[in-house]
């Protein structure tokens, strides 16, 4: 197995992809394989691919070949938390025919993402969820309640446009795995840079409600999500104010202690602290 890492560099100058998508939404252009259908109105097109760490067990074409309207299947153990691809409003559909237990997330602009073959729902109808917040648990065990026509544990994912057309969601998120983040070289040099913070933002978007861009430029939104995660898992008791101090960093060192950090929990981040956190961020699930 290759030890694959990349040097961290500053973001390229010019228009970011996020800005390009927003501008294209106003003009009704196609970006990243997904047609932005708005004309004169910019929709909050802030979606990401929550399943990049799982094996694609059924492609869009596989679904079409067997008469389905399309979808993507990702193999995972029953009971895996399913993060929302974007912020929105929950609608649960129990025993939705062949799809079994289905959760629908209605996003800004009328777009909807759906997850099928769930073993459990996480919220009541009408609940508001943030991007990355769990909306249910995966299922798919044949014959189990909510599995529908599934032949093995997995989740089925697709996007529905405002016009009611089912489409491949990866065209609206920059691709299904082709845009995976590189590993951070902080694990070697102990110096956090752009890729380190991109991976941190990806982690926090999945676990702690971060909804900003994955641009490697940490600000109040990134740090607030970090503080929420530290509060929930690593004993942080300070304010969620987006202004990290020694108590935030001490909690992050406690995370690092689970990944090889053996120094003091003193809230002073040095190369060894950063290396340990980077080893955590380099796990494939944050790609």
Short mmCIF file of N, CA, C and O in Angstrom, two decimals, residues 8-120:
data_model
loop_
_atom_site.label_atom_id
_atom_site.label_comp_id
_atom_site.label_asym_id
_atom_site.label_seq_id
_atom_site.Cartn_x
_atom_site.Cartn_y
_atom_site.Cartn_z
N UNK A 8 1.42 20.75 0.96
CA UNK A 8 0.33 21.70 1.08
C UNK A 8 0.74 23.01 0.45
O UNK A 8 1.84 23.51 0.65
N UNK A 9 -0.14 23.58 -0.34
CA UNK A 9 0.13 24.84 -1.00
C UNK A 9 -1.02 25.78 -0.76
O UNK A 9 -2.13 25.36 -0.47
N UNK A 10 -0.80 27.04 -0.92
CA UNK A 10 -1.87 28.02 -0.77
C UNK A 10 -2.86 27.87 -1.90
O UNK A 10 -2.50 27.46 -3.02
N UNK A 11 -4.15 28.18 -1.69
CA UNK A 11 -5.14 28.09 -2.74
C UNK A 11 -4.76 28.97 -3.91
O UNK A 11 -4.18 30.05 -3.75
N UNK A 12 -5.08 28.50 -5.11
CA UNK A 12 -4.77 29.26 -6.31
C UNK A 12 -5.54 30.57 -6.32
O UNK A 12 -6.66 30.67 -5.84
N UNK A 13 -4.91 31.59 -6.88
CA UNK A 13 -5.58 32.88 -6.99
C UNK A 13 -6.68 32.79 -8.03
O UNK A 13 -6.67 31.95 -8.93
N UNK A 14 -7.64 33.71 -7.94
CA UNK A 14 -8.72 33.74 -8.92
C UNK A 14 -10.03 33.32 -8.32
O UNK A 14 -10.19 33.26 -7.11
N UNK A 15 -10.98 32.97 -9.18
CA UNK A 15 -12.32 32.63 -8.73
C UNK A 15 -12.35 31.19 -8.24
O UNK A 15 -11.87 30.29 -8.91
N UNK A 16 -12.89 30.99 -7.06
CA UNK A 16 -13.01 29.64 -6.53
C UNK A 16 -14.14 28.90 -7.21
O UNK A 16 -15.04 29.51 -7.80
N UNK A 17 -14.13 27.56 -7.09
CA UNK A 17 -15.21 26.78 -7.68
C UNK A 17 -16.54 27.12 -7.02
O UNK A 17 -17.59 27.16 -7.66
N UNK A 18 -16.49 27.38 -5.70
CA UNK A 18 -17.71 27.75 -4.98
C UNK A 18 -18.32 29.03 -5.56
O UNK A 18 -19.52 29.12 -5.79
N UNK A 19 -17.43 30.07 -5.80
CA UNK A 19 -17.92 31.31 -6.40
C UNK A 19 -18.46 31.06 -7.80
O UNK A 19 -19.44 31.67 -8.22
N UNK A 20 -17.76 30.19 -8.55
CA UNK A 20 -18.21 29.88 -9.91
C UNK A 20 -19.59 29.28 -9.91
O UNK A 20 -20.46 29.64 -10.72
N UNK A 21 -19.85 28.35 -8.97
CA UNK A 21 -21.16 27.73 -8.88
C UNK A 21 -22.22 28.76 -8.56
O UNK A 21 -23.30 28.78 -9.16
N UNK A 22 -21.91 29.65 -7.62
CA UNK A 22 -22.90 30.66 -7.25
C UNK A 22 -23.22 31.57 -8.42
O UNK A 22 -24.37 31.94 -8.66
N UNK A 23 -22.17 31.99 -9.17
CA UNK A 23 -22.41 32.85 -10.31
C UNK A 23 -23.18 32.12 -11.40
O UNK A 23 -24.07 32.68 -12.06
N UNK A 24 -22.82 30.85 -11.59
CA UNK A 24 -23.51 30.07 -12.61
C UNK A 24 -24.97 29.88 -12.26
O UNK A 24 -25.84 29.82 -13.14
N UNK A 25 -25.29 29.77 -10.97
CA UNK A 25 -26.67 29.61 -10.56
C UNK A 25 -27.52 30.79 -10.99
O UNK A 25 -28.70 30.65 -11.33
N UNK A 26 -26.91 31.98 -10.98
CA UNK A 26 -27.64 33.17 -11.41
C UNK A 26 -27.89 33.13 -12.91
O UNK A 26 -28.93 33.55 -13.41
N UNK A 27 -26.91 32.60 -13.66
CA UNK A 27 -27.00 32.63 -15.12
C UNK A 27 -27.66 31.40 -15.71
O UNK A 27 -27.95 31.37 -16.91
N UNK A 28 -27.89 30.37 -14.89
CA UNK A 28 -28.50 29.15 -15.40
C UNK A 28 -27.54 28.30 -16.18
O UNK A 28 -27.91 27.66 -17.16
N UNK A 29 -26.27 28.26 -15.78
CA UNK A 29 -25.24 27.50 -16.49
C UNK A 29 -25.11 26.12 -15.90
O UNK A 29 -25.62 25.83 -14.83
N UNK A 30 -24.35 25.25 -16.58
CA UNK A 30 -24.05 23.92 -16.07
C UNK A 30 -22.65 23.93 -15.49
O UNK A 30 -21.72 24.40 -16.11
N UNK A 31 -22.51 23.40 -14.27
CA UNK A 31 -21.22 23.37 -13.59
C UNK A 31 -21.01 21.98 -13.01
O UNK A 31 -21.90 21.43 -12.39
N UNK A 32 -19.82 21.42 -13.22
CA UNK A 32 -19.46 20.15 -12.59
C UNK A 32 -20.38 19.03 -12.98
O UNK A 32 -20.59 18.07 -12.26
N UNK A 33 -20.98 19.10 -14.17
CA UNK A 33 -21.85 18.02 -14.64
C UNK A 33 -23.28 18.17 -14.20
O UNK A 33 -24.14 17.41 -14.62
N UNK A 34 -23.61 19.16 -13.38
CA UNK A 34 -24.99 19.33 -12.93
C UNK A 34 -25.55 20.63 -13.44
O UNK A 34 -24.92 21.68 -13.34
N UNK A 35 -26.72 20.63 -14.03
CA UNK A 35 -27.30 21.84 -14.57
C UNK A 35 -28.00 22.62 -13.47
O UNK A 35 -28.88 22.10 -12.81
N UNK A 36 -27.58 23.86 -13.28
CA UNK A 36 -28.20 24.70 -12.28
C UNK A 36 -29.40 25.36 -12.94
O UNK A 36 -29.26 26.16 -13.86
N UNK A 37 -30.60 25.03 -12.48
CA UNK A 37 -31.80 25.38 -13.21
C UNK A 37 -32.34 26.76 -12.88
O UNK A 37 -33.30 27.20 -13.50
N UNK A 38 -31.71 27.44 -11.92
CA UNK A 38 -32.22 28.76 -11.56
C UNK A 38 -31.92 29.77 -12.66
O UNK A 38 -30.90 29.72 -13.32
N UNK A 39 -32.82 30.73 -12.87
CA UNK A 39 -32.61 31.83 -13.79
C UNK A 39 -32.98 33.10 -13.05
O UNK A 39 -34.13 33.34 -12.73
N UNK A 40 -31.95 33.93 -12.77
CA UNK A 40 -32.20 35.17 -12.07
C UNK A 40 -32.21 35.02 -10.56
O UNK A 40 -32.31 36.00 -9.85
N UNK A 41 -32.11 33.79 -10.04
CA UNK A 41 -32.10 33.58 -8.60
C UNK A 41 -31.01 32.58 -8.26
O UNK A 41 -30.96 31.50 -8.84
N UNK A 42 -30.14 32.93 -7.31
CA UNK A 42 -29.07 32.02 -6.89
C UNK A 42 -29.58 31.12 -5.77
O UNK A 42 -30.02 31.60 -4.74
N UNK A 43 -29.54 29.81 -5.98
CA UNK A 43 -29.95 28.87 -4.95
C UNK A 43 -28.76 28.53 -4.07
O UNK A 43 -27.61 28.60 -4.47
N UNK A 44 -29.04 28.12 -2.83
CA UNK A 44 -27.98 27.71 -1.90
C UNK A 44 -27.53 26.31 -2.29
O UNK A 44 -28.01 25.32 -1.75
N UNK A 45 -26.60 26.24 -3.23
CA UNK A 45 -26.19 24.97 -3.80
C UNK A 45 -25.00 24.43 -3.04
O UNK A 45 -23.92 24.25 -3.58
N UNK A 46 -25.18 24.22 -1.77
CA UNK A 46 -24.08 23.86 -0.87
C UNK A 46 -24.18 22.39 -0.51
O UNK A 46 -24.47 22.04 0.62
N UNK A 47 -23.93 21.50 -1.49
CA UNK A 47 -24.01 20.07 -1.27
C UNK A 47 -22.61 19.47 -1.26
O UNK A 47 -21.69 20.00 -1.86
N UNK A 48 -22.48 18.32 -0.60
CA UNK A 48 -21.22 17.58 -0.68
C UNK A 48 -21.57 16.10 -0.78
O UNK A 48 -22.71 15.69 -0.60
N UNK A 49 -20.56 15.32 -1.09
CA UNK A 49 -20.72 13.87 -1.24
C UNK A 49 -20.41 13.22 0.10
O UNK A 49 -19.25 13.15 0.51
N UNK A 50 -21.42 12.74 0.84
CA UNK A 50 -21.17 12.22 2.18
C UNK A 50 -20.68 10.78 2.22
O UNK A 50 -20.41 10.26 3.31
N UNK A 51 -20.56 10.11 1.05
CA UNK A 51 -20.28 8.68 1.06
C UNK A 51 -18.98 8.33 0.34
O UNK A 51 -18.81 7.20 -0.13
N UNK A 52 -18.07 9.29 0.23
CA UNK A 52 -16.83 9.02 -0.50
C UNK A 52 -15.98 7.93 0.14
O UNK A 52 -15.14 7.33 -0.51
N UNK A 53 -16.19 7.69 1.45
CA UNK A 53 -15.38 6.68 2.12
C UNK A 53 -15.92 5.26 1.99
O UNK A 53 -15.34 4.34 2.57
N UNK A 54 -17.00 5.08 1.22
CA UNK A 54 -17.63 3.76 1.10
C UNK A 54 -17.55 3.25 -0.33
O UNK A 54 -17.51 4.02 -1.30
N UNK A 55 -17.54 1.94 -0.46
CA UNK A 55 -17.45 1.31 -1.78
C UNK A 55 -18.74 1.51 -2.56
O UNK A 55 -19.83 1.29 -2.05
N UNK A 56 -18.59 1.96 -3.81
CA UNK A 56 -19.74 2.10 -4.70
C UNK A 56 -20.12 0.70 -5.19
O UNK A 56 -19.39 0.08 -5.95
N UNK A 57 -21.26 0.21 -4.72
CA UNK A 57 -21.67 -1.16 -5.05
C UNK A 57 -22.69 -1.22 -6.16
O UNK A 57 -23.00 -2.30 -6.67
N UNK A 58 -23.25 -0.06 -6.54
CA UNK A 58 -24.20 -0.01 -7.65
C UNK A 58 -24.13 1.34 -8.33
O UNK A 58 -24.38 2.37 -7.70
N UNK A 59 -23.75 1.37 -9.62
CA UNK A 59 -23.61 2.63 -10.33
C UNK A 59 -24.96 3.12 -10.85
O UNK A 59 -25.96 2.40 -10.82
N UNK A 60 -24.96 4.35 -11.35
CA UNK A 60 -26.18 4.90 -11.95
C UNK A 60 -26.63 4.03 -13.12
O UNK A 60 -27.81 3.71 -13.26
N UNK A 61 -25.67 3.63 -13.94
CA UNK A 61 -26.01 2.80 -15.10
C UNK A 61 -26.53 1.43 -14.67
O UNK A 61 -27.43 0.88 -15.31
N UNK A 62 -25.98 0.87 -13.60
CA UNK A 62 -26.49 -0.40 -13.10
C UNK A 62 -27.99 -0.29 -12.81
O UNK A 62 -28.76 -1.20 -13.13
N UNK A 63 -28.38 0.81 -12.19
CA UNK A 63 -29.80 1.00 -11.88
C UNK A 63 -30.64 1.11 -13.14
O UNK A 63 -31.71 0.50 -13.25
N UNK A 64 -30.16 1.90 -14.10
CA UNK A 64 -30.90 2.06 -15.35
C UNK A 64 -31.04 0.72 -16.08
O UNK A 64 -32.09 0.42 -16.66
N UNK A 65 -29.98 -0.08 -16.04
CA UNK A 65 -29.99 -1.36 -16.73
C UNK A 65 -31.05 -2.32 -16.20
O UNK A 65 -31.55 -3.18 -16.93
N UNK A 66 -31.39 -2.17 -14.91
CA UNK A 66 -32.41 -3.07 -14.36
C UNK A 66 -33.77 -2.39 -14.22
O UNK A 66 -34.65 -2.87 -13.49
N UNK A 67 -33.94 -1.25 -14.91
CA UNK A 67 -35.25 -0.63 -14.98
C UNK A 67 -35.55 0.40 -13.93
O UNK A 67 -36.66 0.94 -13.86
N UNK A 68 -34.57 0.72 -13.09
CA UNK A 68 -34.74 1.75 -12.08
C UNK A 68 -34.65 3.13 -12.71
O UNK A 68 -34.11 3.29 -13.82
N UNK A 69 -35.13 4.16 -12.01
CA UNK A 69 -35.00 5.53 -12.49
C UNK A 69 -33.63 6.12 -12.22
O UNK A 69 -33.35 7.26 -12.60
N UNK A 70 -32.76 5.35 -11.58
CA UNK A 70 -31.40 5.80 -11.32
C UNK A 70 -31.11 5.93 -9.84
O UNK A 70 -31.99 6.16 -9.02
N UNK A 71 -29.85 5.78 -9.51
CA UNK A 71 -29.41 5.91 -8.13
C UNK A 71 -27.99 5.42 -7.98
O UNK A 71 -27.41 4.85 -8.92
N UNK A 72 -27.41 5.67 -6.83
CA UNK A 72 -26.08 5.19 -6.47
C UNK A 72 -26.19 4.37 -5.19
O UNK A 72 -26.86 4.79 -4.25
N UNK A 73 -25.55 3.21 -5.14
CA UNK A 73 -25.55 2.37 -3.95
C UNK A 73 -24.16 2.37 -3.33
O UNK A 73 -23.15 2.21 -4.03
N UNK A 74 -24.11 2.54 -2.01
CA UNK A 74 -22.84 2.50 -1.28
C UNK A 74 -22.94 1.44 -0.19
O UNK A 74 -23.82 1.50 0.67
N UNK A 75 -22.05 0.47 -0.27
CA UNK A 75 -22.06 -0.63 0.70
C UNK A 75 -21.56 -0.14 2.05
O UNK A 75 -20.55 0.56 2.14
N UNK A 76 -22.30 -0.49 3.10
CA UNK A 76 -21.91 -0.12 4.46
C UNK A 76 -22.67 -0.98 5.45
O UNK A 76 -23.72 -1.54 5.11
N UNK A 77 -22.14 -1.10 6.64
CA UNK A 77 -22.78 -1.93 7.65
C UNK A 77 -24.11 -1.35 8.08
O UNK A 77 -24.29 -0.12 8.10
N UNK A 78 -25.06 -2.22 8.41
CA UNK A 78 -26.35 -1.77 8.93
C UNK A 78 -26.12 -0.93 10.18
O UNK A 78 -25.30 -1.27 11.04
N UNK A 79 -26.83 0.21 10.27
CA UNK A 79 -26.72 1.07 11.43
C UNK A 79 -25.72 2.19 11.27
O UNK A 79 -25.47 2.93 12.23
N UNK A 80 -25.15 2.36 10.07
CA UNK A 80 -24.23 3.46 9.82
C UNK A 80 -24.99 4.79 9.73
O UNK A 80 -26.01 4.87 9.04
N UNK A 81 -24.51 5.82 10.41
CA UNK A 81 -25.16 7.14 10.35
C UNK A 81 -25.03 7.72 8.96
O UNK A 81 -23.97 7.64 8.33
N UNK A 82 -26.12 8.31 8.46
CA UNK A 82 -26.17 8.85 7.11
C UNK A 82 -26.20 10.38 7.18
O UNK A 82 -27.21 10.98 7.53
N UNK A 83 -25.11 11.06 6.81
CA UNK A 83 -25.06 12.52 6.90
C UNK A 83 -25.87 13.17 5.77
O UNK A 83 -25.90 12.69 4.63
N UNK A 84 -26.52 14.28 6.08
CA UNK A 84 -27.25 15.05 5.07
C UNK A 84 -26.25 15.66 4.09
O UNK A 84 -25.26 16.27 4.50
N UNK A 85 -26.52 15.51 2.80
CA UNK A 85 -25.65 16.08 1.78
C UNK A 85 -25.72 17.60 1.76
O UNK A 85 -24.83 18.27 1.24
N UNK A 86 -26.80 18.14 2.31
CA UNK A 86 -26.98 19.59 2.39
C UNK A 86 -28.05 19.90 3.42
O UNK A 86 -28.82 19.03 3.82
N UNK A 87 -28.11 21.15 3.84
CA UNK A 87 -29.12 21.55 4.81
C UNK A 87 -30.52 21.49 4.20
O UNK A 87 -30.69 21.68 3.00
N UNK A 88 -31.52 21.20 5.02
CA UNK A 88 -32.88 21.15 4.49
C UNK A 88 -33.89 20.66 5.50
O UNK A 88 -33.63 20.59 6.70
N UNK A 89 -35.06 20.29 4.97
CA UNK A 89 -36.20 19.87 5.78
C UNK A 89 -36.48 18.39 5.55
O UNK A 89 -36.50 17.92 4.42
N UNK A 90 -36.72 17.66 6.63
CA UNK A 90 -36.87 16.21 6.59
C UNK A 90 -38.32 15.79 6.30
O UNK A 90 -39.26 16.34 6.87
N UNK A 91 -38.46 14.79 5.42
CA UNK A 91 -39.71 14.05 5.26
C UNK A 91 -39.36 12.57 5.26
O UNK A 91 -38.54 12.12 4.46
N UNK A 92 -39.98 11.81 6.16
CA UNK A 92 -39.74 10.37 6.25
C UNK A 92 -40.86 9.62 5.53
O UNK A 92 -42.03 9.97 5.67
N UNK A 93 -40.48 8.59 4.78
CA UNK A 93 -41.46 7.76 4.08
C UNK A 93 -41.22 6.31 4.49
O UNK A 93 -40.36 5.63 3.91
N UNK A 94 -41.94 5.80 5.49
CA UNK A 94 -41.75 4.41 5.90
C UNK A 94 -42.21 3.44 4.81
O UNK A 94 -43.21 3.70 4.12
N UNK A 95 -41.47 2.37 4.65
CA UNK A 95 -41.82 1.29 3.72
C UNK A 95 -42.26 1.84 2.36
O UNK A 95 -43.36 1.62 1.87
N UNK A 96 -41.34 2.57 1.74
CA UNK A 96 -41.58 3.23 0.46
C UNK A 96 -41.37 2.25 -0.70
O UNK A 96 -40.45 2.37 -1.51
N UNK A 97 -42.23 1.24 -0.78
CA UNK A 97 -42.14 0.26 -1.87
C UNK A 97 -40.80 -0.44 -1.88
O UNK A 97 -40.28 -0.85 -0.84
N UNK A 98 -40.20 -0.56 -3.08
CA UNK A 98 -38.91 -1.25 -3.20
C UNK A 98 -37.80 -0.48 -2.50
O UNK A 98 -36.76 -1.07 -2.16
N UNK A 99 -38.00 0.81 -2.25
CA UNK A 99 -36.98 1.61 -1.59
C UNK A 99 -36.96 1.44 -0.08
O UNK A 99 -36.04 1.92 0.58
N UNK A 100 -37.96 0.77 0.48
CA UNK A 100 -38.00 0.61 1.93
C UNK A 100 -38.09 1.95 2.64
O UNK A 100 -38.58 2.94 2.08
N UNK A 101 -37.62 2.01 3.86
CA UNK A 101 -37.64 3.26 4.61
C UNK A 101 -36.81 4.30 3.86
O UNK A 101 -35.61 4.08 3.59
N UNK A 102 -37.42 5.42 3.55
CA UNK A 102 -36.79 6.46 2.74
C UNK A 102 -36.86 7.80 3.46
O UNK A 102 -37.91 8.16 3.98
N UNK A 103 -35.75 8.52 3.48
CA UNK A 103 -35.76 9.88 4.01
C UNK A 103 -35.51 10.85 2.86
O UNK A 103 -34.64 10.61 2.02
N UNK A 104 -36.33 11.90 2.81
CA UNK A 104 -36.17 12.95 1.81
C UNK A 104 -35.73 14.22 2.51
O UNK A 104 -36.28 14.60 3.54
N UNK A 105 -34.72 14.89 1.96
CA UNK A 105 -34.28 16.19 2.47
C UNK A 105 -34.59 17.22 1.38
O UNK A 105 -34.03 17.14 0.28
N UNK A 106 -35.48 18.14 1.68
CA UNK A 106 -35.81 19.20 0.72
C UNK A 106 -34.90 20.39 0.99
O UNK A 106 -34.89 20.95 2.08
N UNK A 107 -34.13 20.75 -0.05
CA UNK A 107 -33.13 21.80 0.06
C UNK A 107 -33.64 23.11 -0.52
O UNK A 107 -34.70 23.16 -1.15
N UNK A 108 -32.87 24.17 -0.35
CA UNK A 108 -33.21 25.46 -0.94
C UNK A 108 -33.36 25.31 -2.46
O UNK A 108 -32.61 24.58 -3.09
N UNK A 109 -34.34 26.01 -3.01
CA UNK A 109 -34.55 25.96 -4.45
C UNK A 109 -35.38 24.79 -4.92
O UNK A 109 -35.60 24.64 -6.13
N UNK A 110 -35.85 23.93 -3.99
CA UNK A 110 -36.71 22.83 -4.38
C UNK A 110 -36.01 21.55 -4.74
O UNK A 110 -36.66 20.58 -5.13
N UNK A 111 -34.69 21.49 -4.63
CA UNK A 111 -33.98 20.24 -4.86
C UNK A 111 -34.18 19.31 -3.67
O UNK A 111 -34.31 19.76 -2.52
N UNK A 112 -34.21 18.00 -3.94
CA UNK A 112 -34.41 17.02 -2.89
C UNK A 112 -33.40 15.89 -3.03
O UNK A 112 -33.18 15.39 -4.13
N UNK A 113 -32.78 15.51 -1.91
CA UNK A 113 -31.97 14.30 -1.91
C UNK A 113 -32.73 13.23 -1.15
O UNK A 113 -33.47 13.52 -0.21
N UNK A 114 -32.57 11.99 -1.59
CA UNK A 114 -33.25 10.87 -0.95
C UNK A 114 -32.26 9.76 -0.64
O UNK A 114 -31.38 9.44 -1.44
N UNK A 115 -32.42 9.18 0.56
CA UNK A 115 -31.68 7.99 0.98
C UNK A 115 -32.70 6.88 1.21
O UNK A 115 -33.72 7.09 1.88
N UNK A 116 -32.39 5.69 0.69
CA UNK A 116 -33.33 4.57 0.76
C UNK A 116 -32.73 3.38 1.50
O UNK A 116 -31.52 3.28 1.66
N UNK A 117 -33.62 2.45 1.92
CA UNK A 117 -33.28 1.20 2.60
C UNK A 117 -32.76 1.47 4.02
O UNK A 117 -31.87 0.77 4.51
N UNK A 118 -33.32 2.45 4.71
CA UNK A 118 -32.88 2.79 6.07
C UNK A 118 -33.37 1.76 7.08
O UNK A 118 -34.41 1.13 6.89
N UNK A 119 -32.62 1.63 8.16
CA UNK A 119 -33.08 0.81 9.28
C UNK A 119 -33.75 1.65 10.36
O UNK A 119 -34.47 1.11 11.21
N UNK A 120 -33.51 2.98 10.34
CA UNK A 120 -34.14 3.86 11.33
C UNK A 120 -34.07 5.30 10.84
O UNK A 120 -33.15 5.67 10.09
#
